[in-house]
Amino acid sequence: MKNAINWFEIPVKNLNRAQAFYETVLGTKMQPMEAMGMKSAFFPADLEHGIGGSLVENAAYQPADKGTLVYLNGGEDLSIPLAKIEAAGGKIILPKTSIGPNGFMAHFTDTEGNKVAFHSMK
């Protein structure tokens, strides 16, 4: 096993709103798709060599601010996407914090009420 995680899904109530939030904050485009009664938008990923994930709108999925915490790639410096959180409709709940030789992390809530995190080395 190369990675403990190979896929994640972030539940959303409004896919268009959530997709706009993450595209703004991460400065990237997400690929929308509908399958098995679910609307999804995929984060950029190299699925052959890495980890991927998506936003998922489905009545059985509920956004949450408790439970499993997903750390998204904060890029070269997580200060860049973190600076876009509040203007895009989210809220910073733990500012950029050093985790020593493991880099930095920050926690936020998205437009749907999910608690999500960033990690970067700077």
Short mmCIF file of N, CA and C in Angstrom, two decimals:
data_model
loop_
_atom_site.label_atom_id
_atom_site.label_comp_id
_atom_site.label_asym_id
_atom_site.label_seq_id
_atom_site.Cartn_x
_atom_site.Cartn_y
_atom_site.Cartn_z
N MET A 1 0.86 -1.19 0.00
CA MET A 1 0.00 0.00 0.00
C MET A 1 0.89 1.24 0.00
N LYS A 2 0.72 2.07 -1.02
CA LYS A 2 1.53 3.28 -1.17
C LYS A 2 1.01 4.41 -0.28
N ASN A 3 -0.31 4.62 -0.26
CA ASN A 3 -0.93 5.68 0.55
C ASN A 3 -2.08 5.08 1.34
N ALA A 4 -2.29 5.58 2.55
CA ALA A 4 -3.42 5.12 3.36
C ALA A 4 -4.75 5.62 2.78
N ILE A 5 -4.70 6.72 2.07
CA ILE A 5 -5.91 7.29 1.46
C ILE A 5 -5.71 7.34 -0.04
N ASN A 6 -6.76 7.00 -0.79
CA ASN A 6 -6.66 7.15 -2.24
C ASN A 6 -7.81 7.97 -2.82
N TRP A 7 -8.86 8.21 -2.04
CA TRP A 7 -9.99 9.01 -2.52
C TRP A 7 -10.71 9.61 -1.33
N PHE A 8 -11.24 10.82 -1.49
CA PHE A 8 -12.07 11.43 -0.46
C PHE A 8 -13.24 12.13 -1.12
N GLU A 9 -14.32 12.29 -0.37
CA GLU A 9 -15.49 13.03 -0.85
C GLU A 9 -15.91 14.01 0.23
N ILE A 10 -16.13 15.24 -0.18
CA ILE A 10 -16.59 16.29 0.72
C ILE A 10 -18.06 16.55 0.40
N PRO A 11 -18.95 16.29 1.36
CA PRO A 11 -20.38 16.47 1.10
C PRO A 11 -20.76 17.95 1.02
N VAL A 12 -21.66 18.27 0.09
CA VAL A 12 -22.12 19.64 -0.08
C VAL A 12 -23.63 19.68 -0.26
N LYS A 13 -24.23 20.79 0.09
CA LYS A 13 -25.67 21.00 -0.13
C LYS A 13 -25.94 21.64 -1.48
N ASN A 14 -25.00 22.48 -1.93
CA ASN A 14 -25.16 23.20 -3.19
C ASN A 14 -23.86 23.07 -3.97
N LEU A 15 -23.82 22.17 -4.94
CA LEU A 15 -22.59 21.89 -5.67
C LEU A 15 -22.04 23.12 -6.37
N ASN A 16 -22.88 23.90 -7.01
CA ASN A 16 -22.39 25.09 -7.73
C ASN A 16 -21.70 26.07 -6.79
N ARG A 17 -22.32 26.32 -5.64
CA ARG A 17 -21.73 27.24 -4.66
C ARG A 17 -20.41 26.69 -4.13
N ALA A 18 -20.39 25.41 -3.76
CA ALA A 18 -19.18 24.79 -3.22
C ALA A 18 -18.07 24.74 -4.26
N GLN A 19 -18.42 24.40 -5.49
CA GLN A 19 -17.42 24.35 -6.56
C GLN A 19 -16.82 25.73 -6.78
N ALA A 20 -17.64 26.76 -6.80
CA ALA A 20 -17.12 28.13 -6.97
C ALA A 20 -16.18 28.50 -5.82
N PHE A 21 -16.53 28.11 -4.60
CA PHE A 21 -15.68 28.38 -3.43
C PHE A 21 -14.30 27.73 -3.60
N TYR A 22 -14.27 26.43 -3.86
CA TYR A 22 -12.99 25.72 -3.96
C TYR A 22 -12.19 26.14 -5.18
N GLU A 23 -12.85 26.43 -6.30
CA GLU A 23 -12.11 26.92 -7.47
C GLU A 23 -11.47 28.27 -7.18
N THR A 24 -12.18 29.14 -6.46
CA THR A 24 -11.64 30.44 -6.10
C THR A 24 -10.47 30.31 -5.13
N VAL A 25 -10.68 29.56 -4.08
CA VAL A 25 -9.66 29.43 -3.04
C VAL A 25 -8.40 28.72 -3.56
N LEU A 26 -8.58 27.67 -4.34
CA LEU A 26 -7.44 26.89 -4.83
C LEU A 26 -6.89 27.40 -6.16
N GLY A 27 -7.61 28.31 -6.80
CA GLY A 27 -7.13 28.86 -8.08
C GLY A 27 -7.05 27.80 -9.17
N THR A 28 -8.05 26.93 -9.22
CA THR A 28 -8.05 25.85 -10.20
C THR A 28 -9.47 25.58 -10.68
N LYS A 29 -9.61 24.81 -11.72
CA LYS A 29 -10.93 24.39 -12.21
C LYS A 29 -11.18 22.97 -11.74
N MET A 30 -12.44 22.69 -11.43
CA MET A 30 -12.84 21.34 -11.04
C MET A 30 -13.70 20.75 -12.15
N GLN A 31 -13.63 19.45 -12.30
CA GLN A 31 -14.37 18.76 -13.35
C GLN A 31 -15.71 18.26 -12.82
N PRO A 32 -16.85 18.83 -13.29
CA PRO A 32 -18.15 18.34 -12.83
C PRO A 32 -18.53 17.03 -13.49
N MET A 33 -19.33 16.24 -12.78
CA MET A 33 -19.79 14.95 -13.30
C MET A 33 -21.04 14.54 -12.53
N GLU A 34 -21.93 13.83 -13.19
CA GLU A 34 -23.10 13.29 -12.52
C GLU A 34 -23.16 11.80 -12.80
N ALA A 35 -23.25 11.01 -11.72
CA ALA A 35 -23.33 9.55 -11.86
C ALA A 35 -24.00 8.96 -10.63
N MET A 36 -24.72 7.90 -10.81
CA MET A 36 -25.37 7.18 -9.72
C MET A 36 -26.24 8.09 -8.84
N GLY A 37 -26.89 9.06 -9.45
CA GLY A 37 -27.76 9.96 -8.71
C GLY A 37 -27.05 11.01 -7.90
N MET A 38 -25.76 11.17 -8.12
CA MET A 38 -24.98 12.17 -7.38
C MET A 38 -24.35 13.17 -8.34
N LYS A 39 -24.39 14.43 -7.94
CA LYS A 39 -23.65 15.46 -8.65
C LYS A 39 -22.30 15.57 -7.97
N SER A 40 -21.24 15.64 -8.76
CA SER A 40 -19.88 15.72 -8.21
C SER A 40 -19.08 16.77 -8.96
N ALA A 41 -18.01 17.21 -8.33
CA ALA A 41 -17.00 18.05 -8.97
C ALA A 41 -15.66 17.55 -8.45
N PHE A 42 -14.77 17.17 -9.37
CA PHE A 42 -13.51 16.54 -9.01
C PHE A 42 -12.38 17.55 -8.86
N PHE A 43 -11.63 17.41 -7.76
CA PHE A 43 -10.42 18.18 -7.56
C PHE A 43 -9.38 17.69 -8.55
N PRO A 44 -8.44 18.55 -8.98
CA PRO A 44 -7.36 18.09 -9.84
C PRO A 44 -6.58 16.98 -9.13
N ALA A 45 -6.21 15.93 -9.86
CA ALA A 45 -5.48 14.82 -9.25
C ALA A 45 -4.76 14.00 -10.30
N ASP A 46 -3.68 13.42 -9.90
CA ASP A 46 -2.96 12.42 -10.69
C ASP A 46 -3.36 11.08 -10.11
N LEU A 47 -4.45 10.53 -10.59
CA LEU A 47 -4.99 9.31 -9.98
C LEU A 47 -4.10 8.09 -10.18
N GLU A 48 -3.20 8.15 -11.13
CA GLU A 48 -2.29 7.03 -11.33
C GLU A 48 -1.22 6.99 -10.23
N HIS A 49 -0.84 8.16 -9.74
CA HIS A 49 0.26 8.21 -8.77
C HIS A 49 -0.10 8.88 -7.44
N GLY A 50 -1.33 9.33 -7.28
CA GLY A 50 -1.62 10.07 -6.07
C GLY A 50 -3.02 9.87 -5.55
N ILE A 51 -3.48 10.86 -4.86
CA ILE A 51 -4.77 10.83 -4.18
C ILE A 51 -5.70 11.80 -4.87
N GLY A 52 -6.96 11.42 -5.00
CA GLY A 52 -7.95 12.29 -5.60
C GLY A 52 -9.16 12.44 -4.70
N GLY A 53 -10.04 13.35 -5.09
CA GLY A 53 -11.24 13.56 -4.31
C GLY A 53 -12.22 14.44 -5.04
N SER A 54 -13.40 14.57 -4.45
CA SER A 54 -14.44 15.36 -5.09
C SER A 54 -15.38 15.97 -4.07
N LEU A 55 -16.15 16.93 -4.55
CA LEU A 55 -17.31 17.44 -3.83
C LEU A 55 -18.47 16.56 -4.27
N VAL A 56 -19.40 16.25 -3.38
CA VAL A 56 -20.54 15.39 -3.74
C VAL A 56 -21.82 15.98 -3.17
N GLU A 57 -22.80 16.19 -4.06
CA GLU A 57 -24.14 16.64 -3.64
C GLU A 57 -25.08 15.44 -3.74
N ASN A 58 -25.58 15.00 -2.60
CA ASN A 58 -26.48 13.85 -2.53
C ASN A 58 -27.21 13.93 -1.20
N ALA A 59 -28.49 13.63 -1.19
CA ALA A 59 -29.29 13.73 0.03
C ALA A 59 -28.74 12.87 1.17
N ALA A 60 -28.03 11.79 0.85
CA ALA A 60 -27.49 10.91 1.88
C ALA A 60 -26.19 11.44 2.50
N TYR A 61 -25.60 12.47 1.90
CA TYR A 61 -24.35 13.06 2.38
C TYR A 61 -24.65 14.37 3.10
N GLN A 62 -24.12 14.54 4.28
CA GLN A 62 -24.36 15.75 5.06
C GLN A 62 -23.04 16.44 5.40
N PRO A 63 -22.91 17.73 5.10
CA PRO A 63 -21.72 18.47 5.51
C PRO A 63 -21.56 18.41 7.03
N ALA A 64 -20.32 18.48 7.52
CA ALA A 64 -20.08 18.38 8.96
C ALA A 64 -18.84 19.18 9.36
N ASP A 65 -18.88 19.68 10.57
CA ASP A 65 -17.70 20.37 11.12
C ASP A 65 -17.05 19.54 12.23
N LYS A 66 -17.48 18.29 12.36
CA LYS A 66 -16.91 17.36 13.32
C LYS A 66 -16.62 16.05 12.60
N GLY A 67 -15.69 15.29 13.08
CA GLY A 67 -15.38 14.01 12.46
C GLY A 67 -14.10 14.07 11.66
N THR A 68 -14.05 13.30 10.60
CA THR A 68 -12.84 13.20 9.78
C THR A 68 -12.46 14.57 9.22
N LEU A 69 -11.17 14.85 9.25
CA LEU A 69 -10.67 16.13 8.74
C LEU A 69 -9.80 15.87 7.53
N VAL A 70 -10.17 16.44 6.40
CA VAL A 70 -9.41 16.29 5.16
C VAL A 70 -8.46 17.48 5.04
N TYR A 71 -7.18 17.17 4.77
CA TYR A 71 -6.18 18.21 4.54
C TYR A 71 -5.94 18.32 3.04
N LEU A 72 -6.26 19.48 2.48
CA LEU A 72 -6.01 19.75 1.07
C LEU A 72 -4.61 20.33 0.91
N ASN A 73 -4.05 20.15 -0.26
CA ASN A 73 -2.73 20.67 -0.56
C ASN A 73 -2.80 22.20 -0.62
N GLY A 74 -2.08 22.86 0.27
CA GLY A 74 -2.06 24.31 0.32
C GLY A 74 -1.08 24.93 -0.66
N GLY A 75 -0.47 24.12 -1.53
CA GLY A 75 0.45 24.64 -2.53
C GLY A 75 1.80 25.00 -1.94
N GLU A 76 2.50 25.87 -2.62
CA GLU A 76 3.82 26.30 -2.17
C GLU A 76 3.77 27.00 -0.81
N ASP A 77 2.72 27.79 -0.59
CA ASP A 77 2.55 28.54 0.66
C ASP A 77 1.06 28.64 0.94
N LEU A 78 0.60 27.99 1.99
CA LEU A 78 -0.85 27.97 2.24
C LEU A 78 -1.43 29.33 2.58
N SER A 79 -0.58 30.33 2.79
CA SER A 79 -1.09 31.69 3.01
C SER A 79 -1.87 32.18 1.79
N ILE A 80 -1.50 31.69 0.60
CA ILE A 80 -2.15 32.16 -0.63
C ILE A 80 -3.61 31.70 -0.69
N PRO A 81 -3.92 30.39 -0.61
CA PRO A 81 -5.34 30.01 -0.63
C PRO A 81 -6.07 30.45 0.65
N LEU A 82 -5.37 30.47 1.76
CA LEU A 82 -5.98 30.86 3.03
C LEU A 82 -6.49 32.31 2.97
N ALA A 83 -5.77 33.17 2.27
CA ALA A 83 -6.15 34.58 2.15
C ALA A 83 -7.45 34.75 1.36
N LYS A 84 -7.88 33.73 0.62
CA LYS A 84 -9.08 33.81 -0.21
C LYS A 84 -10.32 33.23 0.48
N ILE A 85 -10.14 32.55 1.60
CA ILE A 85 -11.23 31.82 2.27
C ILE A 85 -12.43 32.71 2.58
N GLU A 86 -12.22 33.78 3.32
CA GLU A 86 -13.35 34.58 3.80
C GLU A 86 -14.03 35.35 2.68
N ALA A 87 -13.27 35.86 1.73
CA ALA A 87 -13.88 36.57 0.60
C ALA A 87 -14.73 35.62 -0.25
N ALA A 88 -14.39 34.32 -0.24
CA ALA A 88 -15.14 33.33 -1.02
C ALA A 88 -16.32 32.75 -0.24
N GLY A 89 -16.51 33.19 1.02
CA GLY A 89 -17.67 32.74 1.79
C GLY A 89 -17.39 31.76 2.90
N GLY A 90 -16.12 31.41 3.11
CA GLY A 90 -15.74 30.51 4.19
C GLY A 90 -15.30 31.26 5.42
N LYS A 91 -14.79 30.52 6.41
CA LYS A 91 -14.33 31.14 7.65
C LYS A 91 -13.08 30.42 8.14
N ILE A 92 -12.04 31.16 8.46
CA ILE A 92 -10.82 30.58 9.02
C ILE A 92 -11.07 30.28 10.49
N ILE A 93 -10.82 29.05 10.91
CA ILE A 93 -11.02 28.71 12.32
C ILE A 93 -9.72 28.39 13.04
N LEU A 94 -8.66 28.09 12.30
CA LEU A 94 -7.31 27.96 12.86
C LEU A 94 -6.38 28.57 11.83
N PRO A 95 -5.76 29.71 12.16
CA PRO A 95 -4.88 30.36 11.18
C PRO A 95 -3.65 29.50 10.89
N LYS A 96 -2.88 29.93 9.93
CA LYS A 96 -1.65 29.23 9.56
C LYS A 96 -0.83 28.96 10.82
N THR A 97 -0.53 27.69 11.05
CA THR A 97 0.13 27.26 12.28
C THR A 97 1.30 26.34 11.93
N SER A 98 2.45 26.60 12.52
CA SER A 98 3.62 25.77 12.29
C SER A 98 3.43 24.40 12.93
N ILE A 99 3.84 23.37 12.20
CA ILE A 99 3.89 22.02 12.78
C ILE A 99 5.34 21.52 12.67
N GLY A 100 6.25 22.46 12.96
CA GLY A 100 7.68 22.16 12.99
C GLY A 100 8.21 21.72 11.64
N PRO A 101 9.02 20.66 11.61
CA PRO A 101 9.63 20.22 10.35
C PRO A 101 8.61 19.66 9.34
N ASN A 102 7.36 19.51 9.77
CA ASN A 102 6.31 19.00 8.87
C ASN A 102 5.56 20.11 8.15
N GLY A 103 6.00 21.36 8.31
CA GLY A 103 5.40 22.47 7.57
C GLY A 103 4.37 23.25 8.35
N PHE A 104 3.25 23.55 7.70
CA PHE A 104 2.21 24.40 8.28
C PHE A 104 0.83 23.82 7.98
N MET A 105 -0.12 24.18 8.83
CA MET A 105 -1.50 23.77 8.61
C MET A 105 -2.42 24.92 8.98
N ALA A 106 -3.64 24.85 8.49
CA ALA A 106 -4.69 25.81 8.84
C ALA A 106 -6.03 25.10 8.67
N HIS A 107 -7.01 25.47 9.48
CA HIS A 107 -8.36 24.90 9.39
C HIS A 107 -9.34 25.99 8.99
N PHE A 108 -10.37 25.59 8.24
CA PHE A 108 -11.42 26.53 7.83
C PHE A 108 -12.73 25.80 7.66
N THR A 109 -13.81 26.56 7.60
CA THR A 109 -15.10 25.99 7.20
C THR A 109 -15.41 26.53 5.81
N ASP A 110 -15.99 25.67 4.99
CA ASP A 110 -16.33 26.08 3.63
C ASP A 110 -17.75 26.64 3.59
N THR A 111 -18.25 26.94 2.42
CA THR A 111 -19.58 27.53 2.28
C THR A 111 -20.70 26.58 2.68
N GLU A 112 -20.38 25.29 2.79
CA GLU A 112 -21.38 24.28 3.11
C GLU A 112 -21.40 23.90 4.59
N GLY A 113 -20.42 24.39 5.36
CA GLY A 113 -20.34 24.07 6.78
C GLY A 113 -19.36 22.96 7.11
N ASN A 114 -18.60 22.48 6.13
CA ASN A 114 -17.59 21.46 6.38
C ASN A 114 -16.34 22.07 7.00
N LYS A 115 -15.75 21.38 7.98
CA LYS A 115 -14.44 21.76 8.48
C LYS A 115 -13.42 21.04 7.62
N VAL A 116 -12.52 21.81 7.00
CA VAL A 116 -11.50 21.31 6.09
C VAL A 116 -10.18 21.97 6.48
N ALA A 117 -9.07 21.42 6.03
CA ALA A 117 -7.76 21.97 6.41
C ALA A 117 -6.87 22.08 5.18
N PHE A 118 -5.83 22.90 5.33
CA PHE A 118 -4.76 23.00 4.35
C PHE A 118 -3.48 22.55 5.01
N HIS A 119 -2.56 22.03 4.19
CA HIS A 119 -1.20 21.73 4.63
C HIS A 119 -0.25 22.20 3.55
N SER A 120 0.89 22.74 3.96
CA SER A 120 1.96 23.08 3.02
C SER A 120 3.28 23.07 3.80
N MET A 121 4.35 23.08 3.07
CA MET A 121 5.67 23.12 3.72
C MET A 121 6.11 24.55 4.06
N LYS A 122 5.43 25.57 3.47
CA LYS A 122 5.75 26.97 3.78
C LYS A 122 4.49 27.68 4.23
#
